Amino acid sequence: MTEQAIQLEGVHKYYGKVHALRGLDLEIQIGEVFGFLGPNGAGKTTTIRCMLDLIRPNQGKIEVLGIDPQSSPQAVKAKVGYLPGDLYLEGDFTPRDFFRHIRKLRSNHRPWDDLLELAERVDLALDMKIKTLSQGNKQKVGLVQSFISDVPLLMLDEPTLGLDPLMKQEVLNIIREENERGTTVFFSSHILSEVQKIADRVGIIRKGQLVEIAQTHDLISRALTRATIQFKEGVPKSSFAGLENVDILRVNDEGQAYTLEIKGEMDGFIKRMAELPVRDLEMHRPSLEEVFLNYYKEEDEEA
């Protein structure tokens, strides 16, 4: 294996008869933000747990920062800030006590004032007993603890789970700032708008298999774009002849109003529009969510 932040080759994981990961191949570049997308049960959390040796795959190879987590699990954990997706926190201790305890257990920890600032940014009460906190505030505790050590890699499993919209945005800002410091970020999510905002690349997982991996903007640009056109006068359908990536969805009787779908590159379509008497043109570029749902729709149709 070449040296990347994360590499997986042919990783399989079974839970009894359930085939949770089906030959997963994945490479994460050092310094990037990678969004790992999929609904609940797709294999996101299982993948992260295998990378940290919290569970072991039945087959395949994994390296994290050049280390095999099965042979050196503690060496991997020492270099990774981890937020689990199934975070469970109870007890009479406070977040402040919890963070102090974790700092004693970990090396290369950040300055205490940095953690206090981070807690303030996510509006976390440091001196309430953890068992009395809401699930959203417990999520904030988990997020802050993942930043305790100054490490080269963050693995965040659903980092905004249970947070209100304003706090979700603040968490995304924190992740982006951490990446700008040089930290590689691998985070899973089923909230596509979040991934679209901060991820350099996206991997879409379905039933334990990667169905797509691409630059975020490339994934969106490759998807269908819908165009609604009003012409100054009637235009025949033959005006769109030769545009292989353009499909006519609707046209009114007068030929003055068209709805089209364009797949991929827009250059030919734009040039043809310049030759026609266009009164108004509206373009709808798909969001990452629309792209994602389209992949799942195609898979269901094939099944």
Coordinates of C-alpha atoms in Angstrom, one line a residue:
M1 CA 0.0 0.0 0.0
T2 CA 1.2 3.5 -0.7
E3 CA 1.2 6.1 2.0
Q4 CA -2.2 7.9 2.3
A5 CA -4.1 9.0 5.3
I6 CA -6.5 6.1 5.0
Q7 CA -6.4 3.0 2.8
L8 CA -8.8 0.1 2.6
E9 CA -8.5 -2.8 0.2
G10 CA -11.1 -5.5 -0.3
V11 CA -12.6 -5.1 3.2
H12 CA -15.4 -7.5 4.2
K13 CA -17.3 -7.6 7.5
Y14 CA -20.0 -10.0 8.5
Y15 CA -22.3 -9.8 11.5
G16 CA -23.4 -13.4 11.5
K17 CA -25.2 -13.8 8.1
V18 CA -25.4 -10.1 7.5
H19 CA -22.7 -9.0 5.0
A20 CA -22.1 -5.4 6.3
L21 CA -19.1 -4.5 4.2
R22 CA -18.7 -6.0 0.7
G23 CA -15.1 -5.7 -0.6
L24 CA -14.7 -2.0 0.3
D25 CA -11.8 -0.2 -1.4
L26 CA -11.1 3.4 -0.3
E27 CA -8.2 5.9 -0.3
I28 CA -8.3 9.2 1.6
Q29 CA -5.7 11.8 0.8
I30 CA -3.7 13.5 3.5
G31 CA -5.1 17.0 4.1
E32 CA -8.6 16.5 2.6
V33 CA -12.1 16.5 4.0
F34 CA -13.8 13.4 3.0
G35 CA -17.6 13.0 3.3
F36 CA -18.8 9.4 3.7
L37 CA -22.5 9.3 2.7
G38 CA -25.2 6.7 3.2
P39 CA -28.4 6.1 5.1
N40 CA -28.5 4.3 8.4
G41 CA -27.4 0.7 8.0
A42 CA -25.3 1.4 4.9
G43 CA -22.0 0.5 6.6
K44 CA -20.6 3.9 7.6
T45 CA -20.1 3.2 11.3
T46 CA -18.8 -0.3 10.6
T47 CA -16.2 1.1 8.3
I48 CA -15.0 3.6 10.9
R49 CA -14.9 1.0 13.7
C50 CA -12.8 -1.3 11.5
M51 CA -10.4 1.5 10.8
L52 CA -9.9 2.0 14.5
D53 CA -9.8 -1.7 15.4
L54 CA -12.9 -1.4 17.5
I55 CA -14.1 -4.3 15.5
R56 CA -12.1 -6.5 13.0
P57 CA -12.9 -7.1 9.4
N58 CA -13.2 -10.7 8.2
Q59 CA -11.1 -10.0 5.2
G60 CA -9.1 -7.2 3.6
K61 CA -6.3 -4.7 4.4
I62 CA -6.5 -1.4 6.3
E63 CA -3.9 1.2 6.9
V64 CA -4.5 4.4 8.9
L65 CA -1.6 7.0 8.6
G66 CA 0.6 4.1 7.4
I67 CA -0.2 1.9 10.4
D68 CA -2.1 -1.4 10.4
P69 CA -4.7 -0.9 13.1
Q70 CA -4.9 -4.7 13.7
S71 CA -1.3 -5.0 14.6
S72 CA -0.9 -1.6 16.3
P73 CA -4.3 -0.4 17.5
Q74 CA -2.9 1.9 20.2
A75 CA -0.6 3.6 17.7
V76 CA -3.5 4.4 15.5
K77 CA -5.8 5.6 18.3
A78 CA -3.0 8.0 19.5
K79 CA -3.1 9.8 16.1
V80 CA -6.8 10.0 15.6
G81 CA -9.5 12.2 17.2
Y82 CA -12.7 10.1 17.2
L83 CA -16.3 11.0 17.7
P84 CA -18.4 7.8 17.8
G85 CA -21.8 7.7 16.2
D86 CA -23.3 5.7 19.2
L87 CA -21.9 8.1 21.8
Y88 CA -23.1 7.1 25.3
L89 CA -22.3 9.4 28.2
E90 CA -23.6 9.1 31.8
G91 CA -22.4 9.8 35.3
D92 CA -22.1 12.3 38.0
F93 CA -19.0 14.0 36.5
T94 CA -19.2 17.2 34.6
P95 CA -17.9 17.9 31.1
R96 CA -15.0 19.9 32.6
D97 CA -14.1 16.9 34.8
F98 CA -14.4 14.6 31.8
F99 CA -12.1 16.7 29.6
R100 CA -9.5 16.9 32.3
H101 CA -9.6 13.2 32.8
I102 CA -9.2 12.5 29.0
R103 CA -6.3 15.0 28.8
K104 CA -4.4 13.0 31.4
L105 CA -4.9 9.8 29.4
R106 CA -3.8 11.3 26.1
S107 CA -0.5 12.7 24.9
N108 CA 0.1 15.7 22.7
H109 CA -3.1 17.4 24.0
R110 CA -4.1 20.9 23.1
P111 CA -3.9 23.8 25.5
W112 CA -6.7 23.9 28.0
D113 CA -7.8 27.3 26.9
D114 CA -8.4 26.0 23.4
L115 CA -10.8 23.5 24.7
L116 CA -12.6 26.1 26.8
E117 CA -12.9 28.2 23.7
L118 CA -14.3 25.3 21.7
A119 CA -16.8 24.5 24.4
E120 CA -17.9 28.1 24.4
R121 CA -18.4 28.1 20.6
V122 CA -20.7 25.1 20.8
D123 CA -22.5 26.6 23.8
L124 CA -21.7 23.7 26.1
A125 CA -22.2 24.1 29.9
L126 CA -19.1 22.7 31.5
D127 CA -20.2 22.4 35.1
M128 CA -23.5 20.5 34.8
K129 CA -23.5 16.8 35.4
I130 CA -23.3 14.9 32.2
K131 CA -26.2 12.6 33.1
T132 CA -28.5 15.7 33.2
L133 CA -27.5 16.9 29.8
S134 CA -29.8 16.6 26.7
Q135 CA -28.7 14.3 23.9
G136 CA -27.6 17.4 21.9
N137 CA -25.4 18.6 24.6
K138 CA -23.9 15.2 25.1
Q139 CA -23.1 15.3 21.4
K140 CA -21.2 18.5 22.0
V141 CA -19.2 16.8 24.8
G142 CA -18.3 14.1 22.4
L143 CA -17.3 16.6 19.7
V144 CA -15.0 18.6 22.1
Q145 CA -13.3 15.4 23.4
S146 CA -12.4 14.5 19.9
F147 CA -10.3 17.7 19.7
I148 CA -8.5 17.1 22.9
S149 CA -5.3 15.8 21.3
D150 CA -3.6 17.7 18.5
V151 CA -3.7 14.8 16.0
P152 CA -3.3 14.6 12.2
L153 CA -6.6 12.8 11.6
L154 CA -10.2 13.3 12.7
M155 CA -12.8 10.5 12.3
L156 CA -16.2 12.0 13.1
D157 CA -19.3 9.7 12.9
E158 CA -22.4 11.9 12.3
P159 CA -20.8 14.9 14.1
T160 CA -23.9 17.2 13.9
L161 CA -26.4 14.5 15.2
G162 CA -29.0 16.0 17.5
L163 CA -27.9 19.6 17.1
D164 CA -30.0 22.6 16.1
P165 CA -29.4 24.3 12.7
L166 CA -27.3 27.2 14.0
M167 CA -25.1 24.8 16.1
K168 CA -24.7 22.5 13.1
Q169 CA -23.3 25.4 11.1
E170 CA -20.9 26.2 13.9
V171 CA -19.7 22.6 14.0
L172 CA -19.1 22.7 10.2
N173 CA -17.1 25.9 10.7
I174 CA -15.0 24.2 13.3
I175 CA -14.3 21.2 11.1
R176 CA -13.4 23.5 8.2
E177 CA -11.0 25.5 10.4
E178 CA -9.4 22.3 11.7
N179 CA -8.8 21.2 8.1
E180 CA -7.2 24.5 7.3
R181 CA -4.7 23.8 10.0
G182 CA -3.7 20.7 8.0
T183 CA -5.8 18.0 9.7
T184 CA -7.3 15.3 7.5
V185 CA -11.0 14.9 8.2
F186 CA -13.1 11.7 7.6
F187 CA -16.7 12.2 8.5
S188 CA -19.8 10.2 7.9
S189 CA -23.2 11.7 7.5
H190 CA -26.7 11.2 6.1
I191 CA -27.3 14.9 5.9
L192 CA -26.2 15.7 2.4
S193 CA -26.3 19.5 2.6
E194 CA -23.7 19.5 5.3
V195 CA -21.3 17.3 3.2
Q196 CA -21.8 19.5 0.2
K197 CA -20.7 22.6 2.2
I198 CA -17.3 21.3 3.5
A199 CA -16.2 18.0 1.8
D200 CA -13.5 18.0 -0.9
R201 CA -14.6 14.5 -2.0
V202 CA -17.6 12.3 -1.4
G203 CA -18.0 8.6 -1.2
I204 CA -21.5 7.1 -1.4
I205 CA -22.0 3.7 0.3
R206 CA -25.0 1.5 -0.2
K207 CA -25.4 -1.9 1.5
G208 CA -21.7 -2.1 2.3
Q209 CA -20.5 -1.2 -1.2
L210 CA -19.1 2.1 -2.6
V211 CA -21.4 3.1 -5.5
E212 CA -19.5 6.3 -6.2
I213 CA -16.5 8.3 -5.2
A214 CA -15.8 11.7 -6.7
Q215 CA -14.9 15.3 -6.1
T216 CA -18.0 17.0 -4.6
H217 CA -18.4 19.5 -7.4
D218 CA -17.7 16.9 -10.1
L219 CA -20.4 14.6 -8.7
I220 CA -23.0 17.4 -8.9
S221 CA -21.9 18.6 -12.3
R222 CA -22.2 15.1 -13.8
A223 CA -25.8 14.9 -12.7
L224 CA -28.8 16.0 -14.7
T225 CA -29.6 19.7 -14.9
R226 CA -33.1 20.9 -15.6
A227 CA -33.7 23.9 -17.8
T228 CA -37.0 25.8 -18.3
I229 CA -37.0 28.0 -21.4
Q230 CA -39.5 30.6 -22.7
F231 CA -39.0 31.6 -26.3
K232 CA -40.1 34.8 -28.0
E233 CA -41.8 32.7 -30.7
G234 CA -42.6 29.1 -31.4
V235 CA -39.5 26.9 -31.8
P236 CA -39.7 23.4 -33.3
K237 CA -38.3 20.3 -31.5
S238 CA -35.9 19.8 -34.3
S239 CA -34.1 22.9 -33.0
F240 CA -32.6 20.6 -30.4
A241 CA -31.5 17.9 -32.9
G242 CA -27.9 16.8 -32.5
L243 CA -27.7 17.5 -28.8
E244 CA -27.2 14.0 -27.6
N245 CA -27.2 14.9 -23.9
V246 CA -30.5 16.9 -24.0
D247 CA -33.9 15.4 -23.5
I248 CA -37.2 17.3 -24.0
L249 CA -39.5 16.7 -21.0
R250 CA -42.3 19.0 -21.8
V251 CA -43.3 21.5 -24.5
N252 CA -46.5 23.6 -24.9
D253 CA -48.6 23.5 -28.0
E254 CA -47.2 26.8 -29.4
G255 CA -43.6 25.6 -29.0
Q256 CA -42.7 28.6 -26.9
A257 CA -42.2 26.9 -23.5
Y258 CA -39.8 24.0 -23.0
T259 CA -38.6 22.0 -20.1
L260 CA -35.4 20.1 -20.8
E261 CA -32.9 17.8 -19.0
I262 CA -29.2 18.2 -19.7
K263 CA -26.8 15.5 -18.7
G264 CA -23.1 16.4 -18.2
E265 CA -21.4 19.2 -20.1
M266 CA -23.4 22.4 -20.9
D267 CA -21.3 23.8 -23.7
G268 CA -23.3 22.5 -26.6
F269 CA -26.6 23.4 -25.0
I270 CA -25.5 27.0 -24.3
K271 CA -24.2 27.5 -27.9
R272 CA -27.5 26.3 -29.3
M273 CA -29.5 28.6 -27.0
A274 CA -27.5 31.5 -28.4
E275 CA -28.9 30.7 -31.9
L276 CA -32.5 30.7 -30.7
P277 CA -34.9 33.6 -29.7
V278 CA -34.8 33.0 -26.0
R279 CA -36.9 35.3 -23.8
D280 CA -36.2 33.7 -20.4
L281 CA -34.0 30.8 -19.2
E282 CA -34.0 29.2 -15.8
M283 CA -31.4 26.5 -14.9
H284 CA -31.7 24.2 -11.9
R285 CA -28.5 22.5 -10.8
P286 CA -29.0 19.5 -8.6
S287 CA -27.9 19.5 -4.9
L288 CA -25.8 16.7 -3.6
E289 CA -29.0 15.3 -2.0
E290 CA -30.6 15.0 -5.4
V291 CA -27.6 13.3 -6.8
F292 CA -27.5 10.9 -3.8
L293 CA -31.2 10.0 -4.1
N294 CA -30.8 9.5 -7.8
Y295 CA -28.1 6.9 -7.1
Y296 CA -30.3 5.1 -4.7
K297 CA -33.3 5.2 -7.1
E298 CA -31.1 3.7 -9.9
E299 CA -30.0 0.9 -7.6
D300 CA -33.6 0.1 -6.5
E301 CA -34.7 0.1 -10.2
E302 CA -31.9 -2.3 -11.1
A303 CA -32.9 -4.6 -8.1

